[in-house]
mmCIF file of C-alpha atoms in Angstrom:
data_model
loop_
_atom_site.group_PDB
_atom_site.id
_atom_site.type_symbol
_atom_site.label_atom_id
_atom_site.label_comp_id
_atom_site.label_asym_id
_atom_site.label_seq_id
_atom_site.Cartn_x
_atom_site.Cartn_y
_atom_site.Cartn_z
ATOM 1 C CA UNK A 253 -37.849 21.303 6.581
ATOM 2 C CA UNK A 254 -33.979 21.737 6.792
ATOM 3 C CA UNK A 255 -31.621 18.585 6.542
ATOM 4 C CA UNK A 256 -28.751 19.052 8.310
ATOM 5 C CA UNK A 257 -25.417 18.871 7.562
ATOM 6 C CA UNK A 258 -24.411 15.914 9.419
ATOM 7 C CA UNK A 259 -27.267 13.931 7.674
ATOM 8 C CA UNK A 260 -25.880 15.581 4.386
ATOM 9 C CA UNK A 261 -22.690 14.156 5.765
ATOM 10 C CA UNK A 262 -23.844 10.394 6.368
ATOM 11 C CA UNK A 263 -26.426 10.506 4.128
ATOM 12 C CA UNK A 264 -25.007 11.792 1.189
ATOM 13 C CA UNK A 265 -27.572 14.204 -0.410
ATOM 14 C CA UNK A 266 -29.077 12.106 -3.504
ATOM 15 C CA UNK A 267 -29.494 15.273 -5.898
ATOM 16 C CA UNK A 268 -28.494 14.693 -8.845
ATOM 17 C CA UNK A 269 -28.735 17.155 -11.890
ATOM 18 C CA UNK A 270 -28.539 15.877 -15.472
ATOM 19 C CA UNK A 271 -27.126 19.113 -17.769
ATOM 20 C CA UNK A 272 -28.028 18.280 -20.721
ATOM 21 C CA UNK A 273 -26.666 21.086 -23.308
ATOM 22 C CA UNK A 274 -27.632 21.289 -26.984
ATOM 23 C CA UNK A 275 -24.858 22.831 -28.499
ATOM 24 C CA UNK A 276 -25.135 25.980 -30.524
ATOM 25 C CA UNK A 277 -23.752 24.747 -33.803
ATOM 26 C CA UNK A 278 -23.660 21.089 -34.027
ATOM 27 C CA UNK A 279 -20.144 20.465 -34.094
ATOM 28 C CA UNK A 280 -21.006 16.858 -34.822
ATOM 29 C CA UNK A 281 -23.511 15.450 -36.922
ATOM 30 C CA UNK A 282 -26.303 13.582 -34.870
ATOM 31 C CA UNK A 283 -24.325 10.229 -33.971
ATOM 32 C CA UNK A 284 -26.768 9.753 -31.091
ATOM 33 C CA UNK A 285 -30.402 8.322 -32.845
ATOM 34 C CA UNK A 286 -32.328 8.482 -29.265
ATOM 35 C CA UNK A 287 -32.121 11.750 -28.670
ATOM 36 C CA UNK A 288 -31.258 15.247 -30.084
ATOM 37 C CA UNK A 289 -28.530 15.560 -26.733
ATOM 38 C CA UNK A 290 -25.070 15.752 -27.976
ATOM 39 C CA UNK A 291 -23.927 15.718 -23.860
ATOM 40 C CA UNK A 292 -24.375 14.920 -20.311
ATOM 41 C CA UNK A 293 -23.320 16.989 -17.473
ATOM 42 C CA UNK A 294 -23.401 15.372 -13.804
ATOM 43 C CA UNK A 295 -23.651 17.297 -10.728
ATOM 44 C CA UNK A 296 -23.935 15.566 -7.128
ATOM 45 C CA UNK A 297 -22.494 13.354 -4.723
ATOM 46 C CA UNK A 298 -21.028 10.532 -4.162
ATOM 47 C CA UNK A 299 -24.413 8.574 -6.106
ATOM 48 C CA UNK A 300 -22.616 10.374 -9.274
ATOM 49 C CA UNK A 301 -19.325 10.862 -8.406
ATOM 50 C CA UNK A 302 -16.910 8.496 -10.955
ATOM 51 C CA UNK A 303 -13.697 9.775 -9.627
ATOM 52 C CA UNK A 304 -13.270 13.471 -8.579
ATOM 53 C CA UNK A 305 -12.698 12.824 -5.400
ATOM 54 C CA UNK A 306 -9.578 10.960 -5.891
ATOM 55 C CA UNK A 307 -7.621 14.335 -6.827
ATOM 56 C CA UNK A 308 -8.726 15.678 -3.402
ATOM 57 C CA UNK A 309 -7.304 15.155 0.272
ATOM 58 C CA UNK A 310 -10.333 13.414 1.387
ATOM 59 C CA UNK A 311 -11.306 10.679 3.483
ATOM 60 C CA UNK A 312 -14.473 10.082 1.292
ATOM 61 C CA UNK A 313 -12.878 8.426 -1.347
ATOM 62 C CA UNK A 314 -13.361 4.824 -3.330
ATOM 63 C CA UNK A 315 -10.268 4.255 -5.313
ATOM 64 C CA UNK A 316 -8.981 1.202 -4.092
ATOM 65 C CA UNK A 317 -10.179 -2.381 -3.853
ATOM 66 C CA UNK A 318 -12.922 -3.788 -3.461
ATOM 67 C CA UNK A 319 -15.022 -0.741 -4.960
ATOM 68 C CA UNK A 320 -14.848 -1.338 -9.128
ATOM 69 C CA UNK A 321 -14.240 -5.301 -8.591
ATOM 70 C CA UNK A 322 -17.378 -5.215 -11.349
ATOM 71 C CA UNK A 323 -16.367 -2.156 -13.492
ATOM 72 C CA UNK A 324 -14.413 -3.170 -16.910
ATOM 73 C CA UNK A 325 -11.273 -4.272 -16.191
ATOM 74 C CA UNK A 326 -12.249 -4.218 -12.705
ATOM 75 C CA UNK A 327 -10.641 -0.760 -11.865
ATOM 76 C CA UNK A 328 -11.484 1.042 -8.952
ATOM 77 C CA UNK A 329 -12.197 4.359 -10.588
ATOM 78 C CA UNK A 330 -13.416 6.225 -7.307
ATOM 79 C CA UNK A 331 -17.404 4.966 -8.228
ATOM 80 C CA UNK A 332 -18.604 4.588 -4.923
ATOM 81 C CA UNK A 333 -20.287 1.202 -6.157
ATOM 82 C CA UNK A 334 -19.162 -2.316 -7.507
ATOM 83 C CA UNK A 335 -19.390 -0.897 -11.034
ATOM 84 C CA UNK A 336 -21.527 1.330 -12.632
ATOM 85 C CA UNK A 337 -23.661 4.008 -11.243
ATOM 86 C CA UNK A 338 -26.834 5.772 -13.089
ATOM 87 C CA UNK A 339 -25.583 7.940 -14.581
ATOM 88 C CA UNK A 340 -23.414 5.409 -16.675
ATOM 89 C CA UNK A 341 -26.451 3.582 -17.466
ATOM 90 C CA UNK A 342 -28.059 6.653 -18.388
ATOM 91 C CA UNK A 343 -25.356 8.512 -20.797
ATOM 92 C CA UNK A 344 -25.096 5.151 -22.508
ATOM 93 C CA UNK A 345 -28.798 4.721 -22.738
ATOM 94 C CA UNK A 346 -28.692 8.227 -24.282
ATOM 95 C CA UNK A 347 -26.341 6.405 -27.061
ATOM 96 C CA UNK A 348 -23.184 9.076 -26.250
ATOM 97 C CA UNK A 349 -20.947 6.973 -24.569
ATOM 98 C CA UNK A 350 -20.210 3.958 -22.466
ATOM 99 C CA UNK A 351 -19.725 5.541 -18.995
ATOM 100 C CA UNK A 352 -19.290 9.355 -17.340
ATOM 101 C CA UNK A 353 -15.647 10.242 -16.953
ATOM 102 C CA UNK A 354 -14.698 12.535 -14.089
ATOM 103 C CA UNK A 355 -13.870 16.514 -14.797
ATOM 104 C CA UNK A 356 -10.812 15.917 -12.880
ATOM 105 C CA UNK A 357 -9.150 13.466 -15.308
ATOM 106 C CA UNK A 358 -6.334 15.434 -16.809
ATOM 107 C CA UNK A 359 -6.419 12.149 -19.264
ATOM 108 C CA UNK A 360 -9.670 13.276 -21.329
ATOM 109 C CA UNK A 361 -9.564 14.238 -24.363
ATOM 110 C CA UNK A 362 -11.597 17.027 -26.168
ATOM 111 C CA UNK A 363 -14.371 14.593 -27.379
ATOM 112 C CA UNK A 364 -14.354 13.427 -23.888
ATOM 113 C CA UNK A 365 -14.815 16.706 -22.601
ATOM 114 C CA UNK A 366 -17.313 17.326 -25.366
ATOM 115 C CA UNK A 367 -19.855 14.957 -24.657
ATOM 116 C CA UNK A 368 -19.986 14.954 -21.026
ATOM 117 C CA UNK A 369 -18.184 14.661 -17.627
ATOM 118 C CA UNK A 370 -19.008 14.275 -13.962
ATOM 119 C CA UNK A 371 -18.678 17.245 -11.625
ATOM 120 C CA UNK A 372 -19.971 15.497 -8.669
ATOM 121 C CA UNK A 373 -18.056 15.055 -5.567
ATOM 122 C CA UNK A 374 -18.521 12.531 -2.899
ATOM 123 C CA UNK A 375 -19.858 14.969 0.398
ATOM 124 C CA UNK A 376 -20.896 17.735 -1.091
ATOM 125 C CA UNK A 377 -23.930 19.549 -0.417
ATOM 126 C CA UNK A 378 -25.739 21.426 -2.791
ATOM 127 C CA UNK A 379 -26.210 25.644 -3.344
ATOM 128 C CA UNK A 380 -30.070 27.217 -3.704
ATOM 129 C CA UNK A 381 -31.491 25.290 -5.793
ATOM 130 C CA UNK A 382 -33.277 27.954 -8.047
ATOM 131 C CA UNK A 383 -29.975 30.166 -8.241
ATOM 132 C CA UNK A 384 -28.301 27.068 -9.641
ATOM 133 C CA UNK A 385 -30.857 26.023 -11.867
ATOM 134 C CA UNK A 386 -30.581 29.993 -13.343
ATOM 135 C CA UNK A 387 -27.058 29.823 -13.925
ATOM 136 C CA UNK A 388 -27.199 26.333 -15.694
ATOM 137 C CA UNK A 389 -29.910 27.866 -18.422
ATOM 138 C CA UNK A 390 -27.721 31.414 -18.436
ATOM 139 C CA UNK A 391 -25.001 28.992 -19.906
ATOM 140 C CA UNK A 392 -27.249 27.308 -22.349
ATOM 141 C CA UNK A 393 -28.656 23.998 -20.564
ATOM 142 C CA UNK A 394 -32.131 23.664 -22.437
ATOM 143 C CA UNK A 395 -32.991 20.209 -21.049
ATOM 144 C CA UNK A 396 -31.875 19.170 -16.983
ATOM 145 C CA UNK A 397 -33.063 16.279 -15.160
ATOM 146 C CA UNK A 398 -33.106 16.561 -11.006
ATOM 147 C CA UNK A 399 -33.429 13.577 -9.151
ATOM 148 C CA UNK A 400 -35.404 13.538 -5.910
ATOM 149 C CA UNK A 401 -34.269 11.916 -2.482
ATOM 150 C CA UNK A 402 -34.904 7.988 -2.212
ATOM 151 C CA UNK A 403 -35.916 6.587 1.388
ATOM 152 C CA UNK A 404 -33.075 8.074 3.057
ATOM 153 C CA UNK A 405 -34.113 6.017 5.919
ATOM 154 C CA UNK A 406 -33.482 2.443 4.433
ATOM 155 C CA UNK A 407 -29.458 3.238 4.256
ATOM 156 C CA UNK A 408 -28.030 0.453 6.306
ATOM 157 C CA UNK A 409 -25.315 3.137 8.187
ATOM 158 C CA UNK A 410 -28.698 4.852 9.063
ATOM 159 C CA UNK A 411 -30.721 1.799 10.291
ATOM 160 C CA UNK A 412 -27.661 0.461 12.351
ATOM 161 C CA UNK A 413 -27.089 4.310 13.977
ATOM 162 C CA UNK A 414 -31.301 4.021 14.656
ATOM 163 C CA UNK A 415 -31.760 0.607 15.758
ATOM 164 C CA UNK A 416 -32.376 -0.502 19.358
ATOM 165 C CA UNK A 417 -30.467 -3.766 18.231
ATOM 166 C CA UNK A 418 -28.864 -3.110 14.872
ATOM 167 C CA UNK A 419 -28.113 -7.013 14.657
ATOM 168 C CA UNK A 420 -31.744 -8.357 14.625
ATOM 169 C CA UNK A 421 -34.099 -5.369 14.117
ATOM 170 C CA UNK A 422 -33.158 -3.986 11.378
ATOM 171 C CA UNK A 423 -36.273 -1.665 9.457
ATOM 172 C CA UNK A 424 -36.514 1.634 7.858
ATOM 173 C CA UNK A 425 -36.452 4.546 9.714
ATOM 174 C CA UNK A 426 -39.523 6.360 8.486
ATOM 175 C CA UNK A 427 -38.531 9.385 10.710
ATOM 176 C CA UNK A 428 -35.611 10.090 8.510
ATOM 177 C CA UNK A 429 -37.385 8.678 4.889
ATOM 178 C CA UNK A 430 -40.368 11.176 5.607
ATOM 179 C CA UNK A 431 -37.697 14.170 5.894
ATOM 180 C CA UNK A 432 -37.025 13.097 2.187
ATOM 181 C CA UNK A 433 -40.316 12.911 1.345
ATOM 182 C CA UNK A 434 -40.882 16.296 2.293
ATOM 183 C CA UNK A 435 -38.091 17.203 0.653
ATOM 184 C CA UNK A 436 -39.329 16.218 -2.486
ATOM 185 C CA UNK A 437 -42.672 17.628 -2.521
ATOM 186 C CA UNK A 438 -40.959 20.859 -2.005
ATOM 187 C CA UNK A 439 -38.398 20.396 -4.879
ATOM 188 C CA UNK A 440 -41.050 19.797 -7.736
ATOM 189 C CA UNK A 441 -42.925 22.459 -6.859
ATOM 190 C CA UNK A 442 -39.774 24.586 -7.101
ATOM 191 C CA UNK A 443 -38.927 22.641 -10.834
ATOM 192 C CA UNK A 444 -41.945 23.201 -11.580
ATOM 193 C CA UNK A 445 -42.389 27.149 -11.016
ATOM 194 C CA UNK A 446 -38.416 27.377 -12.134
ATOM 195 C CA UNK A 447 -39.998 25.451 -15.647
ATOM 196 C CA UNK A 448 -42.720 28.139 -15.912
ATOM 197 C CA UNK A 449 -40.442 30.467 -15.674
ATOM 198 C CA UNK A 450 -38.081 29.903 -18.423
ATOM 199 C CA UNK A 451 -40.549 28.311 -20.637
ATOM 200 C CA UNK A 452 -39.589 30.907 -22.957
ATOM 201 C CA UNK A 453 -36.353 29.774 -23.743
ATOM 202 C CA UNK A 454 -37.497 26.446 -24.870
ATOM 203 C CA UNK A 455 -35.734 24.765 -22.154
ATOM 204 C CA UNK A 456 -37.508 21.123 -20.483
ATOM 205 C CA UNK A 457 -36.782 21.022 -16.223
ATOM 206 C CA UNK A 458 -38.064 17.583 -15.087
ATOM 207 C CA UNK A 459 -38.361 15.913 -11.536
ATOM 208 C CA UNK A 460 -36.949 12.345 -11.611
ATOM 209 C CA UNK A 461 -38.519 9.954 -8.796
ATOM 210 C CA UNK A 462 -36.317 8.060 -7.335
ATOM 211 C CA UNK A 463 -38.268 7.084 -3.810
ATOM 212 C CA UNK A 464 -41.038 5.042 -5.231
ATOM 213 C CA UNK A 465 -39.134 3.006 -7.466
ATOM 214 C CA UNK A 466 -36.603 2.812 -4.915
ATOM 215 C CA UNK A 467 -39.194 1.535 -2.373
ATOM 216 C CA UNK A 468 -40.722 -0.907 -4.411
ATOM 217 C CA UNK A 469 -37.955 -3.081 -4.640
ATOM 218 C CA UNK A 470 -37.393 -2.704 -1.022
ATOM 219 C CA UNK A 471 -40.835 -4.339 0.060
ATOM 220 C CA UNK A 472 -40.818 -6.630 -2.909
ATOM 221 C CA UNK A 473 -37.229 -7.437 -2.973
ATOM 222 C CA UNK A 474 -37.654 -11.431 -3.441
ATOM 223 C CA UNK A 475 -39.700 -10.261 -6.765
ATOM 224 C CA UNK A 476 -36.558 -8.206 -7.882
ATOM 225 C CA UNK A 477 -34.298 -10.658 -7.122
ATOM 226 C CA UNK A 478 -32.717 -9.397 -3.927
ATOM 227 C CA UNK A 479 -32.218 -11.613 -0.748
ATOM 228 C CA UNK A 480 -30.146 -8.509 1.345
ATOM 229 C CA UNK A 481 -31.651 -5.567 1.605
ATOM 230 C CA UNK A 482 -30.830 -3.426 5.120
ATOM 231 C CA UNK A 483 -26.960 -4.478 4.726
ATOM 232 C CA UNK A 484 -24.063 -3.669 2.934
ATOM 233 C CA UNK A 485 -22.074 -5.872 1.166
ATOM 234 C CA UNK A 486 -18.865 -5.292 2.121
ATOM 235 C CA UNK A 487 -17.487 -5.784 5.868
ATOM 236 C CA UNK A 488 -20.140 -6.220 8.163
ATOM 237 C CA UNK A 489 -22.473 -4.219 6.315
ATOM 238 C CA UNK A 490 -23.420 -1.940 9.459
ATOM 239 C CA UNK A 491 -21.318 1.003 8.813
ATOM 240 C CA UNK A 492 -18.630 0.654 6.273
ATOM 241 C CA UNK A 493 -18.220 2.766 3.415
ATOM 242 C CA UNK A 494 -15.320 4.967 1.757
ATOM 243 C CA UNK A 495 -11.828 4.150 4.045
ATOM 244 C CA UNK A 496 -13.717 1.439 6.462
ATOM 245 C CA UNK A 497 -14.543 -0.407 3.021
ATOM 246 C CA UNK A 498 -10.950 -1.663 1.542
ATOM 247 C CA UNK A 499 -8.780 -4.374 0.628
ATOM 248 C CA UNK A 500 -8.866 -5.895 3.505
ATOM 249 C CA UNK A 501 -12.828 -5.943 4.152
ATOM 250 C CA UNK A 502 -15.077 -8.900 3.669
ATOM 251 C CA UNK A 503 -17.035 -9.282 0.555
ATOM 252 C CA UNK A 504 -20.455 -11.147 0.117
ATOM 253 C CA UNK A 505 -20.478 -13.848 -2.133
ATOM 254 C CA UNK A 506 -23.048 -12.714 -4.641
ATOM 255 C CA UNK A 507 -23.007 -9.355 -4.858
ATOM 256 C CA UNK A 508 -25.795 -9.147 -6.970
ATOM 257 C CA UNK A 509 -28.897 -10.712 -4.867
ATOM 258 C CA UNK A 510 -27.779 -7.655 -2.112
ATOM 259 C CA UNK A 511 -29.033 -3.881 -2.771
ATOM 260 C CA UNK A 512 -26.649 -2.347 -0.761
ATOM 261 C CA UNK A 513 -23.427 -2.291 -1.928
ATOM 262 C CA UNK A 514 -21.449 -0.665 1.291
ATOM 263 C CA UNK A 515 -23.486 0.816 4.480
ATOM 264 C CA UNK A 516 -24.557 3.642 2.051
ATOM 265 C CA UNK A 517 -23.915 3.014 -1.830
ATOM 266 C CA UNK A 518 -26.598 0.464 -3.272
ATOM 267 C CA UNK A 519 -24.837 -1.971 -5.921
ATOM 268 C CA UNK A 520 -24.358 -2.161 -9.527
ATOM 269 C CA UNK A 521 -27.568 -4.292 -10.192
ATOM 270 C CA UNK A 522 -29.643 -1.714 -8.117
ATOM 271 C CA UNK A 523 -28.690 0.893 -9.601
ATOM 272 C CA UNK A 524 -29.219 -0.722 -12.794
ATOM 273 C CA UNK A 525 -33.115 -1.360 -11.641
ATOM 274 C CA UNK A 526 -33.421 2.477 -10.462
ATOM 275 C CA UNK A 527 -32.086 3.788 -13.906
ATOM 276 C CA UNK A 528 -34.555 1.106 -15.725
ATOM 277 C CA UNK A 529 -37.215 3.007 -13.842
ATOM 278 C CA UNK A 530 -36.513 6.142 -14.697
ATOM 279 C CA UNK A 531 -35.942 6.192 -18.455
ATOM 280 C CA UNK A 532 -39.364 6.983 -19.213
ATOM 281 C CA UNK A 533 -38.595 10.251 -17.351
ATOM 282 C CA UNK A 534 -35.505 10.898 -18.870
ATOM 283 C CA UNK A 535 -36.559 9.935 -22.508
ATOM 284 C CA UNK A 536 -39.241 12.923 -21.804
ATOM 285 C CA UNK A 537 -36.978 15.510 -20.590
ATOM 286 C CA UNK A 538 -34.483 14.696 -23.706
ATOM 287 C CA UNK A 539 -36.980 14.052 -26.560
#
């Protein structure tokens, strides 16, 4: 099963890869009680990417109003969200920090730097998954985290592009969530012969799932506290996201009982339920 690159494109690959490296000499003494990770490392998209793209002549890009109206201080840090993403939830979980700074920040300091950043980048795709794993462990990751794909079908951009009347019919496309499912069958085997593989070295390769949790608010989303679930909150919810979603868009009321926070980015509070989900995995990998 191939995804192509225009679904990469609209789609935004949800791959995710949590580098966590235990450093050779602990330059610090154990601040962090959870765990025995002194750092995060972030590779992906735009599901992980807290500002890196606003260095770059893109037209993927979030730093402007109304992305961050929820953030601290409400800035618009290039978070393709309201406020906080996973992996902010996540590294603070972890007991490192409050939230994942950007690699491109020419602000960060060295304990910045130290304890984590975001490579991701809003677009990208991804290289061979094996190769990359290889050259994370060759430079001393001993515990990584890769998230699966959620229902790729349940974006609102994809529902509206799928629909024979995107105003009152508005399901899942299974067609396109059953690519991801594939997808992810494929992937754990691959963790899971790439874990076997470097056993040896001590190192801990876990799949994080994503799609169940992911679908179980969407067919129970009264019990989670959602009344919007197949639109965006900003503009019309249809298609907006990045450029199309800006100072001068619409905004929902209460951002919080909606999933979606543009036609492709799920909100703050959604994200918040994912991550909730998925501790249990991550508290595994980084035990």
């Amino acid at each position: 099963m191939n995804l192509s690159y225009s679904y990469i494109f609209l789609l935004h690959l949800v791959l995710i890869i949590f580098f966590m490296l235990k450093a050779p000499t602990q330059i610090q003494a154990q601040k962090n009680k959870r765990n025995s990770v002194p750092a995060i490392f972030v590779f992906g998209d735009s599901t992980a990417d807290t500002g890196n793209n606003n260095k770059i002549l893109t037209a993927i890009r979030s730093n402007f109003k109304p992305y961050g109206r929820d953030f601290p201080n409400q800035e618009s840090t290039g978070r393709f969200c309201n406020g906080r993403l996973v992996c902010d939830f996540v590294v603070k979980h972890l007991g490192i920090k409050e939230a994942v700074p950007p690699y491109s920040d020419k602000r960060l300091g060295v304990e910045e730097l130290r304890t984590g950043v975001s490579f991701a980048s809003a677009g990208a795709g991804f290289d061979p998954l094996t190769s990359q794993l290889t050259e994370l462990l060759d430079e001393g990751a001993r515990k990584i985290a890769v998230t699966g794909l959620g229902p790729l079908g349940c974006l609102p951009s994809i529902i509206t592009v799928h629909s024979e009347n995107a105003f009152s019919k508005r399901e899942c496309v299974d067609s396109i969530s059953s690519m991801a499912r594939e997808f992810n069958v494929k992937i754990q085997k691959q963790l899971k012969a790439t874990q076997n593989k470097f056993a040896n070295l001590g190192s801990r390769i876990g799949y994080v799932e994503v799609y169940k949790p992911t679908m179980d608010i969407l067919l129970r989303p009264k019990s989670h506290g959602f009344e919007n679930i197949n639109t965006g909150c900003c503009g019309t919810g249809f298609l907006e996201f990045a450029l199309s979603c800006n100072p001068l868009s619409y905004v929902c009321q209460n951002v919080s009982k909606n999933y979606f926070w543009d036609s492709v980015h799920p909100t703050e509070r959604a994200y918040y339920l994912i991550t909730q989900a998925i501790l249990p995995t991550i508290d595994s990998i980084t035990k």
